Amino acid sequence: MPNNLIRRLIILGGLSIIGIIFVQSYWLLKTWDIKDKEFDQTVNIVLHNVAERMAKYNKTILPKSGLVQRKSSNYYAVNINSEIDAGLLEQYLSQEMIKQSLNIAFEYAVYHCATDELVYGNYCSPNNIDEKSIKKNKKLPKFKNLIYYFVVRFPERESFLLANRNMTLTLTILSILAIVFFLYSMWVIMEQKRLSELQKDFINNMTHEFKTPISSIKIASDFLANNDNVKEDIRLNRYIQIIREQNQRLNEQVEKVLNVARLEKDSIELKKEIFELNKTLEDIIKNESLKLKQGNISFKNSKEKININADKLHFVNVVANMIDNAIKYSNEKPIVELSVVDAGKDVLLGIKDHGIGIDKESQKKLFDKFYRVSTGNVHNVKGFGLGLFYVKNICKAHGWTLQLESEPGVGTEFIITIPKSLTA
Amino acid sequence: MSEKSRILYVEDDETLSFVTKDNLELNGYKVDHCMDGESAVETFFHNSYDLCILDVMLPKMDGFAVAEKNKGH
């Protein structure tokens, strides 16, 4: 994944997370506020009704203002200006709360002006909870400016408000989970990117480090090969040839890896030139045929000469790579068919074999770097899995289309569509 | 191992095969060489060897499978 894309993804993701957290917090606070106001209003109605019923019972008049006073979030004082019967008060409170569907535990106390004490009344719960498990707050605060009053406290106000917000809480938990999942995905992407860069750097460094000993071996073996004593000894001569051939082979493999590293590092610089396609292909086939012990490479050329504008070196490498693959993945006698078809503005270059073919699942990954169809420890064909990755990149750089048609047991055909060059 | 000791050497790389076989023969061993797993099993079945040197990554049948098949003989 390109660095820019990752950076943009992280910035956008980060902004989205901040947005979600902001909206969620605002929504939560707002909902809490609304629920609290709702609770306060209901409590006010309950306490007003209780005060009115008490006044009616005592045949007194209620004060015009400051009847119900909220002293803290869960603590209310009711100033009724008449004597209060605790038993009656509890009965009225319970009845009014049921009427208003306020299903919450409460405790109350009544102010006794003769003793100047707030006498604890009772803890009343709508659910039959074991009273021993409840911490009763028997020291409720008094108020000097009131004379005849009672106080009501709702010790479970917070849990009551929270219990009525199941939906909000579920959505909040889901949002938190989404954020955690997003952060985890980001972490995985960053970790994968780090590992991929580490792998790339390691391969590049390793291949570069190979170049020096390869050069040293080449110089030393060339020197030995030219030594008269070595020339005379058949066995020594053969061994020197092996060292030189294998060193050359190692060098080619290292070059392949470095080429791919270059493809990834920079945009490919193409040195385009116009050349005749049929002639170039014939030359490639001539070279490739030398590697063939059995079988043959046939070529069906276009009747007329066709020029294309491409980087000749890369083009030759691409075709040679594909012929190599066609040979490697054929059975004992490879039959490779190259064809050039004039298709108006474009020319279709086909490379077909009658080899083992590729299944649908592997076709999707065939052009990926280092991808090789898994065969366990059975290695009928050797390689790095870089050839088709190189082919794909070169075709892409030229703007050519690359098609693959393959069936296991029947064979494979690659078709490259190349625009013709109109100038000779 | 005596001079008559026989070795079956299974390796699909031609150059490495040549060098190893040549060195073993120089040291007095009789070496038979196979290029793939299937021919190794076939050769082992029809001959008697004191030692079998196997590559793991081989064409047609891997080295572990060859070793498993040869165990019975």
Short mmCIF file of C-alpha atoms in Angstrom, two decimals:
data_model
loop_
_atom_site.label_atom_id
_atom_site.label_comp_id
_atom_site.label_asym_id
_atom_site.label_seq_id
_atom_site.Cartn_x
_atom_site.Cartn_y
_atom_site.Cartn_z
CA MET A 1 0.00 0.00 0.00
CA PRO A 2 1.49 3.39 -0.92
CA ASN A 3 2.63 5.64 1.96
CA ASN A 4 0.37 8.52 0.90
CA LEU A 5 -2.69 6.31 0.91
CA ILE A 6 -1.89 5.01 4.39
CA ARG A 7 -1.32 8.56 5.67
CA ARG A 8 -4.63 9.72 4.19
CA LEU A 9 -6.38 6.67 5.61
CA ILE A 10 -4.98 7.36 9.09
CA ILE A 11 -5.89 11.08 8.98
CA LEU A 12 -9.43 10.40 7.74
CA GLY A 13 -9.83 7.55 10.22
CA GLY A 14 -8.55 9.73 13.07
CA LEU A 15 -10.93 12.57 12.15
CA SER A 16 -13.83 10.10 11.94
CA ILE A 17 -12.96 8.73 15.38
CA ILE A 18 -12.76 12.24 16.89
CA GLY A 19 -16.12 13.03 15.23
CA ILE A 20 -17.74 9.85 16.52
CA ILE A 21 -16.38 10.43 20.06
CA PHE A 22 -17.58 14.06 20.01
CA VAL A 23 -21.09 13.22 18.71
CA GLN A 24 -21.38 10.26 21.07
CA SER A 25 -20.30 12.29 24.13
CA TYR A 26 -22.63 15.17 23.21
CA TRP A 27 -25.49 12.75 22.68
CA LEU A 28 -24.81 10.96 25.97
CA LEU A 29 -24.66 14.19 27.98
CA LYS A 30 -27.78 15.52 26.27
CA THR A 31 -29.71 12.32 26.94
CA TRP A 32 -28.57 12.32 30.57
CA ASP A 33 -29.72 15.93 30.90
CA ILE A 34 -33.14 15.22 29.39
CA LYS A 35 -33.63 12.14 31.57
CA ASP A 36 -32.60 14.09 34.66
CA LYS A 37 -35.08 16.91 33.85
CA GLU A 38 -37.78 14.30 33.26
CA PHE A 39 -36.98 12.72 36.64
CA ASP A 40 -37.01 16.10 38.37
CA GLN A 41 -40.38 17.02 36.84
CA THR A 42 -41.96 13.70 37.88
CA VAL A 43 -40.58 14.02 41.42
CA ASN A 44 -41.91 17.59 41.57
CA ILE A 45 -45.40 16.42 40.51
CA VAL A 46 -45.31 13.61 43.09
CA LEU A 47 -44.19 15.89 45.90
CA HIS A 48 -46.69 18.64 44.92
CA ASN A 49 -49.53 16.12 44.98
CA VAL A 50 -48.37 14.75 48.34
CA ALA A 51 -48.14 18.29 49.77
CA GLU A 52 -51.63 19.13 48.49
CA ARG A 53 -53.09 15.97 50.00
CA MET A 54 -51.32 16.67 53.31
CA ALA A 55 -52.62 20.24 53.31
CA LYS A 56 -56.12 19.04 52.53
CA TYR A 57 -55.91 16.52 55.38
CA ASN A 58 -54.57 19.13 57.81
CA LYS A 59 -56.92 21.79 56.38
CA THR A 60 -54.08 24.27 55.95
CA ILE A 61 -52.90 26.41 53.06
CA LEU A 62 -49.69 25.65 51.22
CA PRO A 63 -47.05 28.39 50.75
CA LYS A 64 -47.35 30.14 47.37
CA SER A 65 -43.70 29.67 46.48
CA GLY A 66 -40.82 27.38 47.37
CA LEU A 67 -43.08 24.41 48.08
CA VAL A 68 -40.73 21.80 46.57
CA GLN A 69 -37.06 22.60 46.69
CA ARG A 70 -34.37 20.49 45.06
CA LYS A 71 -31.43 20.63 47.45
CA SER A 72 -29.15 18.30 45.50
CA SER A 73 -29.46 15.96 42.53
CA ASN A 74 -31.34 13.33 44.55
CA TYR A 75 -32.48 15.25 47.63
CA TYR A 76 -35.76 17.23 47.89
CA ALA A 77 -37.30 19.27 50.68
CA VAL A 78 -41.07 19.99 50.81
CA ASN A 79 -42.19 22.96 52.86
CA ILE A 80 -45.86 22.46 53.75
CA ASN A 81 -46.33 24.78 56.76
CA SER A 82 -48.33 22.22 58.74
CA GLU A 83 -47.75 19.28 61.01
CA ILE A 84 -46.76 16.06 59.33
CA ASP A 85 -47.94 12.56 60.18
CA ALA A 86 -45.07 10.28 59.13
CA GLY A 87 -47.32 7.26 58.47
CA LEU A 88 -49.67 9.29 56.29
CA LEU A 89 -46.73 10.86 54.48
CA GLU A 90 -45.28 7.47 53.57
CA GLN A 91 -48.67 6.27 52.35
CA TYR A 92 -49.19 9.37 50.17
CA LEU A 93 -45.65 9.23 48.79
CA SER A 94 -46.01 5.57 47.80
CA GLN A 95 -49.40 6.14 46.19
CA GLU A 96 -48.34 9.18 44.21
CA MET A 97 -45.19 7.53 42.98
CA ILE A 98 -47.16 4.55 41.73
CA LYS A 99 -49.54 6.97 39.99
CA GLN A 100 -46.63 8.67 38.21
CA SER A 101 -44.96 5.33 37.43
CA LEU A 102 -41.87 6.43 39.34
CA ASN A 103 -40.56 3.01 40.16
CA ILE A 104 -37.67 3.98 42.44
CA ALA A 105 -36.69 3.47 46.07
CA PHE A 106 -36.81 6.49 48.39
CA GLU A 107 -36.21 7.42 51.99
CA TYR A 108 -37.82 10.25 53.85
CA ALA A 109 -37.44 12.22 57.06
CA VAL A 110 -39.68 14.70 58.86
CA TYR A 111 -38.47 17.81 60.68
CA HIS A 112 -39.54 17.97 64.29
CA CYS A 113 -39.51 21.64 65.35
CA ALA A 114 -39.88 20.93 69.08
CA THR A 115 -36.61 19.01 69.19
CA ASP A 116 -35.08 20.76 66.17
CA GLU A 117 -34.30 17.40 64.69
CA LEU A 118 -34.87 15.72 61.37
CA VAL A 119 -36.47 12.39 62.34
CA TYR A 120 -35.69 9.60 59.93
CA GLY A 121 -38.85 8.04 58.53
CA ASN A 122 -38.29 4.95 56.46
CA TYR A 123 -36.63 3.42 53.41
CA CYS A 124 -39.31 2.42 50.89
CA SER A 125 -38.57 0.30 47.88
CA PRO A 126 -41.06 -0.63 45.12
CA ASN A 127 -39.26 -3.97 44.74
CA ASN A 128 -39.15 -6.10 47.84
CA ILE A 129 -35.44 -5.75 48.48
CA ASP A 130 -33.88 -7.14 51.61
CA GLU A 131 -33.64 -4.01 53.74
CA LYS A 132 -30.54 -5.22 55.55
CA SER A 133 -28.56 -4.96 52.33
CA ILE A 134 -29.39 -1.27 52.00
CA LYS A 135 -27.21 1.41 53.48
CA LYS A 136 -29.64 3.80 55.10
CA ASN A 137 -28.49 7.39 55.35
CA LYS A 138 -30.11 8.37 58.63
CA LYS A 139 -28.30 11.71 58.88
CA LEU A 140 -30.11 13.79 56.31
CA PRO A 141 -29.24 17.53 56.19
CA LYS A 142 -31.56 20.08 57.85
CA PHE A 143 -32.58 23.49 56.52
CA LYS A 144 -32.76 26.48 58.92
CA ASN A 145 -35.08 28.62 56.79
CA LEU A 146 -37.88 26.01 56.78
CA ILE A 147 -40.22 25.21 59.70
CA TYR A 148 -42.70 22.50 58.76
CA TYR A 149 -41.12 20.35 56.15
CA PHE A 150 -40.16 16.85 55.13
CA VAL A 151 -37.28 15.64 52.98
CA VAL A 152 -37.13 12.86 50.41
CA ARG A 153 -33.99 11.29 49.09
CA PHE A 154 -33.63 8.94 46.10
CA PRO A 155 -30.44 6.95 46.79
CA GLU A 156 -30.69 4.97 43.55
CA ARG A 157 -31.23 7.91 41.23
CA GLU A 158 -28.10 7.26 39.08
CA SER A 159 -28.81 3.59 38.53
CA PHE A 160 -32.50 4.42 37.86
CA LEU A 161 -31.51 6.93 35.14
CA LEU A 162 -28.95 4.54 33.67
CA ALA A 163 -31.42 1.65 33.62
CA ASN A 164 -33.76 3.66 31.44
CA ARG A 165 -31.05 4.24 28.84
CA ASN A 166 -30.37 0.72 27.63
CA MET A 167 -30.61 1.66 23.96
CA THR A 168 -28.23 4.60 24.34
CA LEU A 169 -25.74 2.47 26.23
CA THR A 170 -25.93 -0.35 23.68
CA LEU A 171 -25.26 2.10 20.84
CA THR A 172 -22.39 3.65 22.80
CA ILE A 173 -20.85 0.22 23.37
CA LEU A 174 -21.25 -0.55 19.65
CA SER A 175 -19.54 2.73 18.75
CA ILE A 176 -16.69 1.97 21.16
CA LEU A 177 -16.34 -1.49 19.61
CA ALA A 178 -16.27 0.06 16.09
CA ILE A 179 -13.55 2.49 17.22
CA VAL A 180 -11.52 -0.30 18.84
CA PHE A 181 -11.88 -2.41 15.67
CA PHE A 182 -10.78 0.52 13.52
CA LEU A 183 -7.75 1.18 15.73
CA TYR A 184 -6.88 -2.52 15.62
CA SER A 185 -7.16 -2.51 11.78
CA MET A 186 -4.89 0.53 11.64
CA TRP A 187 -2.38 -1.22 13.85
CA VAL A 188 -2.48 -4.34 11.64
CA ILE A 189 -2.00 -2.23 8.47
CA MET A 190 0.94 -0.36 10.01
CA GLU A 191 2.49 -3.61 11.23
CA GLN A 192 2.06 -5.23 7.80
CA LYS A 193 3.57 -2.18 6.14
CA ARG A 194 6.52 -2.24 8.53
CA LEU A 195 7.11 -5.95 7.90
CA SER A 196 6.78 -5.50 4.13
CA GLU A 197 9.34 -2.66 4.17
CA LEU A 198 11.61 -4.72 6.38
CA GLN A 199 11.39 -7.62 3.95
CA LYS A 200 12.01 -5.35 0.96
CA ASP A 201 15.02 -3.71 2.62
CA PHE A 202 16.42 -7.08 3.64
CA ILE A 203 16.12 -8.50 0.11
CA ASN A 204 17.67 -5.38 -1.41
CA ASN A 205 20.57 -5.32 1.05
CA MET A 206 21.14 -9.04 0.78
CA THR A 207 21.26 -9.03 -3.02
CA HIS A 208 23.58 -6.01 -3.00
CA GLU A 209 25.86 -7.79 -0.54
CA PHE A 210 25.96 -10.77 -2.90
CA LYS A 211 27.30 -8.68 -5.76
CA THR A 212 30.76 -8.16 -4.22
CA PRO A 213 31.61 -11.85 -3.59
CA ILE A 214 30.16 -12.74 -7.01
CA SER A 215 32.55 -10.29 -8.66
CA SER A 216 35.48 -11.63 -6.60
CA ILE A 217 34.64 -15.22 -7.55
CA LYS A 218 34.40 -14.19 -11.21
CA ILE A 219 37.84 -12.52 -11.21
CA ALA A 220 39.46 -15.41 -9.32
CA SER A 221 37.89 -18.12 -11.48
CA ASP A 222 38.79 -16.27 -14.70
CA PHE A 223 42.38 -16.11 -13.46
CA LEU A 224 42.41 -19.82 -12.67
CA ALA A 225 40.77 -20.71 -16.00
CA ASN A 226 43.63 -19.01 -17.83
CA ASN A 227 46.31 -20.80 -15.83
CA ASP A 228 48.26 -23.37 -17.95
CA ASN A 229 48.36 -26.01 -15.19
CA VAL A 230 44.58 -25.83 -14.83
CA LYS A 231 44.06 -25.94 -18.59
CA GLU A 232 46.05 -29.18 -18.81
CA ASP A 233 44.14 -30.93 -16.01
CA ILE A 234 40.74 -32.04 -17.35
CA ARG A 235 39.13 -32.38 -13.94
CA LEU A 236 40.40 -28.99 -12.70
CA ASN A 237 39.34 -27.40 -15.95
CA ARG A 238 35.85 -28.84 -15.61
CA TYR A 239 35.61 -27.62 -12.00
CA ILE A 240 36.68 -24.13 -12.96
CA GLN A 241 34.02 -24.10 -15.68
CA ILE A 242 31.44 -25.15 -13.07
CA ILE A 243 32.51 -22.32 -10.76
CA ARG A 244 32.20 -19.82 -13.62
CA GLU A 245 28.82 -21.12 -14.82
CA GLN A 246 27.34 -21.26 -11.34
CA ASN A 247 28.68 -17.82 -10.51
CA GLN A 248 27.07 -16.52 -13.68
CA ARG A 249 23.81 -18.22 -12.70
CA LEU A 250 23.95 -16.71 -9.22
CA ASN A 251 24.63 -13.29 -10.72
CA GLU A 252 21.58 -13.61 -13.00
CA GLN A 253 19.36 -14.55 -10.06
CA VAL A 254 20.62 -11.59 -8.03
CA GLU A 255 20.05 -9.30 -11.02
CA LYS A 256 16.47 -10.57 -11.30
CA VAL A 257 15.76 -9.70 -7.68
CA LEU A 258 17.43 -6.29 -8.04
CA ASN A 259 15.43 -5.58 -11.22
CA VAL A 260 12.21 -6.21 -9.37
CA ALA A 261 13.40 -4.03 -6.47
CA ARG A 262 14.07 -1.25 -9.00
CA LEU A 263 10.58 -1.73 -10.50
CA GLU A 264 9.05 -1.16 -7.08
CA LYS A 265 11.28 1.69 -6.00
CA ASP A 266 10.87 4.10 -8.89
CA SER A 267 8.58 4.53 -11.83
CA ILE A 268 10.09 2.51 -14.69
CA GLU A 269 12.15 4.55 -17.10
CA LEU A 270 11.43 3.28 -20.59
CA LYS A 271 13.87 3.88 -23.42
CA LYS A 272 11.37 3.57 -26.21
CA GLU A 273 12.35 2.90 -29.81
CA ILE A 274 10.48 1.79 -32.89
CA PHE A 275 11.29 -1.72 -34.09
CA GLU A 276 9.80 -4.45 -36.24
CA LEU A 277 7.91 -7.00 -34.18
CA ASN A 278 8.18 -10.18 -36.32
CA LYS A 279 11.94 -9.89 -36.72
CA THR A 280 12.49 -9.25 -33.00
CA LEU A 281 10.34 -12.23 -32.07
CA GLU A 282 12.22 -14.49 -34.50
CA ASP A 283 15.49 -13.50 -32.82
CA ILE A 284 14.08 -14.21 -29.37
CA ILE A 285 12.77 -17.62 -30.51
CA LYS A 286 16.19 -18.46 -31.99
CA ASN A 287 17.85 -17.79 -28.61
CA GLU A 288 15.21 -19.59 -26.59
CA SER A 289 15.30 -22.65 -28.88
CA LEU A 290 18.94 -23.18 -27.89
CA LYS A 291 17.80 -23.88 -24.30
CA LEU A 292 15.28 -26.46 -25.50
CA LYS A 293 16.38 -30.11 -25.38
CA GLN A 294 13.11 -31.50 -26.68
CA GLY A 295 9.96 -30.06 -28.26
CA ASN A 296 9.79 -26.91 -30.32
CA ILE A 297 8.78 -23.24 -30.44
CA SER A 298 6.62 -22.37 -33.45
CA PHE A 299 5.85 -18.86 -34.68
CA LYS A 300 2.87 -17.70 -36.74
CA ASN A 301 3.80 -14.21 -37.82
CA SER A 302 1.63 -11.51 -39.36
CA LYS A 303 1.91 -11.33 -43.13
CA GLU A 304 2.82 -7.67 -43.11
CA LYS A 305 5.59 -6.01 -41.16
CA ILE A 306 4.41 -4.45 -37.89
CA ASN A 307 6.32 -1.78 -36.00
CA ILE A 308 5.86 -1.12 -32.33
CA ASN A 309 7.17 1.63 -30.09
CA ALA A 310 8.56 0.07 -26.93
CA ASP A 311 11.62 -0.40 -24.75
CA LYS A 312 13.27 -3.18 -26.73
CA LEU A 313 15.32 -4.57 -23.84
CA HIS A 314 12.28 -4.88 -21.57
CA PHE A 315 10.17 -6.27 -24.46
CA VAL A 316 12.74 -8.99 -25.16
CA ASN A 317 12.87 -9.83 -21.44
CA VAL A 318 9.08 -10.04 -21.24
CA VAL A 319 8.76 -12.43 -24.21
CA ALA A 320 11.76 -14.51 -23.08
CA ASN A 321 10.26 -14.75 -19.60
CA MET A 322 6.97 -16.00 -20.98
CA ILE A 323 8.60 -18.53 -23.29
CA ASP A 324 10.73 -19.74 -20.35
CA ASN A 325 7.55 -20.22 -18.31
CA ALA A 326 5.83 -22.03 -21.19
CA ILE A 327 8.80 -24.43 -21.41
CA LYS A 328 9.13 -24.90 -17.65
CA TYR A 329 5.47 -25.67 -17.11
CA SER A 330 5.12 -28.05 -20.06
CA ASN A 331 5.62 -31.77 -19.82
CA GLU A 332 8.64 -33.53 -21.27
CA LYS A 333 8.22 -32.22 -24.85
CA PRO A 334 7.25 -28.55 -24.66
CA ILE A 335 5.31 -27.19 -27.63
CA VAL A 336 5.21 -23.41 -27.50
CA GLU A 337 3.24 -21.40 -30.05
CA LEU A 338 3.86 -17.71 -30.62
CA SER A 339 1.48 -15.73 -32.79
CA VAL A 340 1.15 -12.17 -33.97
CA VAL A 341 -2.33 -11.05 -35.10
CA ASP A 342 -3.01 -7.69 -36.71
CA ALA A 343 -6.07 -6.22 -35.00
CA GLY A 344 -6.35 -2.81 -36.65
CA LYS A 345 -4.79 -0.22 -34.35
CA ASP A 346 -3.36 -2.90 -32.10
CA VAL A 347 -1.41 -6.07 -32.49
CA LEU A 348 -2.12 -9.19 -30.44
CA LEU A 349 0.92 -11.16 -29.33
CA GLY A 350 0.01 -14.64 -28.14
CA ILE A 351 2.26 -17.08 -26.25
CA LYS A 352 0.60 -20.46 -25.88
CA ASP A 353 1.70 -23.75 -24.34
CA HIS A 354 0.14 -27.19 -23.92
CA GLY A 355 1.47 -27.61 -20.41
CA ILE A 356 0.01 -28.31 -17.00
CA GLY A 357 -2.24 -25.20 -16.95
CA ILE A 358 -3.23 -23.04 -13.98
CA ASP A 359 -6.32 -23.42 -11.80
CA LYS A 360 -8.74 -20.49 -11.34
CA GLU A 361 -7.65 -19.76 -7.74
CA SER A 362 -3.95 -19.52 -8.68
CA GLN A 363 -4.73 -17.38 -11.76
CA LYS A 364 -5.83 -14.53 -9.46
CA LYS A 365 -2.46 -14.42 -7.69
CA LEU A 366 -0.26 -15.40 -10.63
CA PHE A 367 1.13 -11.90 -11.22
CA ASP A 368 1.83 -11.23 -7.52
CA LYS A 369 5.42 -10.87 -6.40
CA PHE A 370 7.01 -14.13 -5.15
CA TYR A 371 3.82 -16.06 -5.88
CA ARG A 372 4.35 -19.67 -6.90
CA VAL A 373 1.64 -22.30 -7.23
CA SER A 374 2.06 -24.36 -4.06
CA THR A 375 3.43 -27.87 -4.64
CA GLY A 376 4.86 -28.56 -1.16
CA ASN A 377 8.35 -30.07 -1.29
CA VAL A 378 7.82 -31.47 -4.80
CA HIS A 379 9.68 -29.07 -7.05
CA ASN A 380 9.16 -29.88 -10.70
CA VAL A 381 9.89 -26.29 -11.65
CA LYS A 382 12.34 -23.99 -9.90
CA GLY A 383 12.15 -20.22 -9.61
CA PHE A 384 11.52 -17.17 -7.42
CA GLY A 385 8.02 -16.24 -8.55
CA LEU A 386 9.26 -12.94 -9.99
CA GLY A 387 8.97 -13.50 -13.77
CA LEU A 388 5.28 -12.73 -14.23
CA PHE A 389 5.44 -9.89 -11.68
CA TYR A 390 8.09 -8.31 -13.94
CA VAL A 391 6.00 -9.00 -17.07
CA LYS A 392 2.92 -7.38 -15.51
CA ASN A 393 4.86 -4.27 -14.48
CA ILE A 394 6.49 -3.80 -17.86
CA CYS A 395 3.16 -4.23 -19.68
CA LYS A 396 1.58 -1.73 -17.26
CA ALA A 397 4.40 0.78 -17.81
CA HIS A 398 3.89 0.55 -21.59
CA GLY A 399 0.09 0.71 -21.28
CA TRP A 400 -0.37 -2.75 -22.79
CA THR A 401 -3.10 -5.12 -21.70
CA LEU A 402 -2.19 -8.60 -20.58
CA GLN A 403 -4.74 -11.40 -20.74
CA LEU A 404 -4.48 -14.91 -19.39
CA GLU A 405 -6.45 -17.95 -20.51
CA SER A 406 -5.64 -21.23 -18.85
CA GLU A 407 -7.15 -24.59 -18.03
CA PRO A 408 -5.48 -27.22 -15.86
CA GLY A 409 -4.26 -30.13 -17.97
CA VAL A 410 -4.89 -28.31 -21.27
CA GLY A 411 -2.47 -25.40 -21.30
CA THR A 412 -2.03 -21.67 -20.92
CA GLU A 413 -2.12 -18.72 -23.27
CA PHE A 414 -0.97 -15.17 -22.55
CA ILE A 415 -2.13 -12.45 -24.94
CA ILE A 416 -0.51 -9.01 -24.90
CA THR A 417 -2.30 -6.22 -26.76
CA ILE A 418 0.25 -3.71 -28.06
CA PRO A 419 -0.61 -0.53 -29.99
CA LYS A 420 1.03 -0.40 -33.41
CA SER A 421 3.47 2.35 -34.23
CA LEU A 422 2.31 4.32 -37.28
CA THR A 423 5.78 5.74 -37.99
CA ALA A 424 8.32 3.41 -39.53
CA MET B 1 32.70 -47.84 5.04
CA SER B 2 34.64 -50.19 2.77
CA GLU B 3 35.68 -49.37 -0.81
CA LYS B 4 32.73 -51.36 -2.05
CA SER B 5 30.18 -49.21 -0.23
CA ARG B 6 27.34 -48.14 -2.50
CA ILE B 7 25.58 -44.81 -2.29
CA LEU B 8 22.35 -43.69 -3.93
CA TYR B 9 22.53 -39.96 -4.53
CA VAL B 10 19.29 -38.12 -5.40
CA GLU B 11 19.66 -34.53 -6.58
CA ASP B 12 17.99 -32.67 -9.46
CA ASP B 13 20.63 -30.00 -10.01
CA GLU B 14 23.00 -31.29 -12.67
CA THR B 15 26.07 -29.34 -11.61
CA LEU B 16 25.79 -30.10 -7.92
CA SER B 17 25.18 -33.75 -8.82
CA PHE B 18 28.32 -33.86 -10.94
CA VAL B 19 30.52 -32.28 -8.27
CA THR B 20 29.20 -34.41 -5.39
CA LYS B 21 29.25 -37.65 -7.38
CA ASP B 22 32.76 -36.97 -8.62
CA ASN B 23 34.02 -36.29 -5.09
CA LEU B 24 32.36 -39.36 -3.62
CA GLU B 25 33.82 -41.53 -6.39
CA LEU B 26 37.25 -40.01 -5.84
CA ASN B 27 36.92 -41.14 -2.22
CA GLY B 28 36.25 -44.71 -3.31
CA TYR B 29 32.51 -45.01 -3.22
CA LYS B 30 30.27 -46.41 -5.92
CA VAL B 31 27.61 -43.84 -6.58
CA ASP B 32 24.29 -44.16 -8.42
CA HIS B 33 22.60 -40.91 -9.21
CA CYS B 34 18.88 -40.15 -9.72
CA MET B 35 17.35 -36.86 -10.85
CA ASP B 36 13.86 -37.21 -9.31
CA GLY B 37 11.96 -38.91 -6.49
CA GLU B 38 10.16 -41.53 -8.54
CA SER B 39 13.30 -42.88 -10.23
CA ALA B 40 15.03 -42.90 -6.80
CA VAL B 41 12.34 -45.18 -5.36
CA GLU B 42 12.57 -47.42 -8.44
CA THR B 43 16.40 -47.62 -8.27
CA PHE B 44 16.40 -48.22 -4.52
CA PHE B 45 13.85 -51.02 -4.95
CA HIS B 46 16.04 -52.95 -7.41
CA ASN B 47 19.42 -52.41 -5.75
CA SER B 48 21.04 -52.58 -2.38
CA TYR B 49 22.69 -49.48 -0.90
CA ASP B 50 24.68 -48.68 2.21
CA LEU B 51 23.67 -45.00 2.17
CA CYS B 52 21.07 -42.86 0.46
CA ILE B 53 21.70 -39.11 0.15
CA LEU B 54 18.43 -37.34 -0.59
CA ASP B 55 17.56 -33.81 -1.52
CA VAL B 56 14.20 -32.69 -0.09
CA MET B 57 12.88 -30.56 -2.92
CA LEU B 58 12.76 -32.93 -5.86
CA PRO B 59 10.66 -33.27 -9.01
CA LYS B 60 7.75 -35.78 -9.04
CA MET B 61 8.15 -36.90 -5.39
CA ASP B 62 9.76 -35.06 -2.47
CA GLY B 63 12.68 -36.42 -0.43
CA PHE B 64 10.56 -37.23 2.65
CA ALA B 65 8.18 -39.36 0.57
CA VAL B 66 11.13 -41.18 -1.01
CA ALA B 67 12.63 -41.88 2.44
CA GLU B 68 9.27 -43.16 3.69
CA LYS B 69 8.89 -45.53 0.72
CA ASN B 70 12.47 -46.79 1.02
CA LYS B 71 12.16 -47.50 4.75
CA GLY B 72 10.45 -50.82 4.08
CA HIS B 73 13.39 -52.18 2.07
#
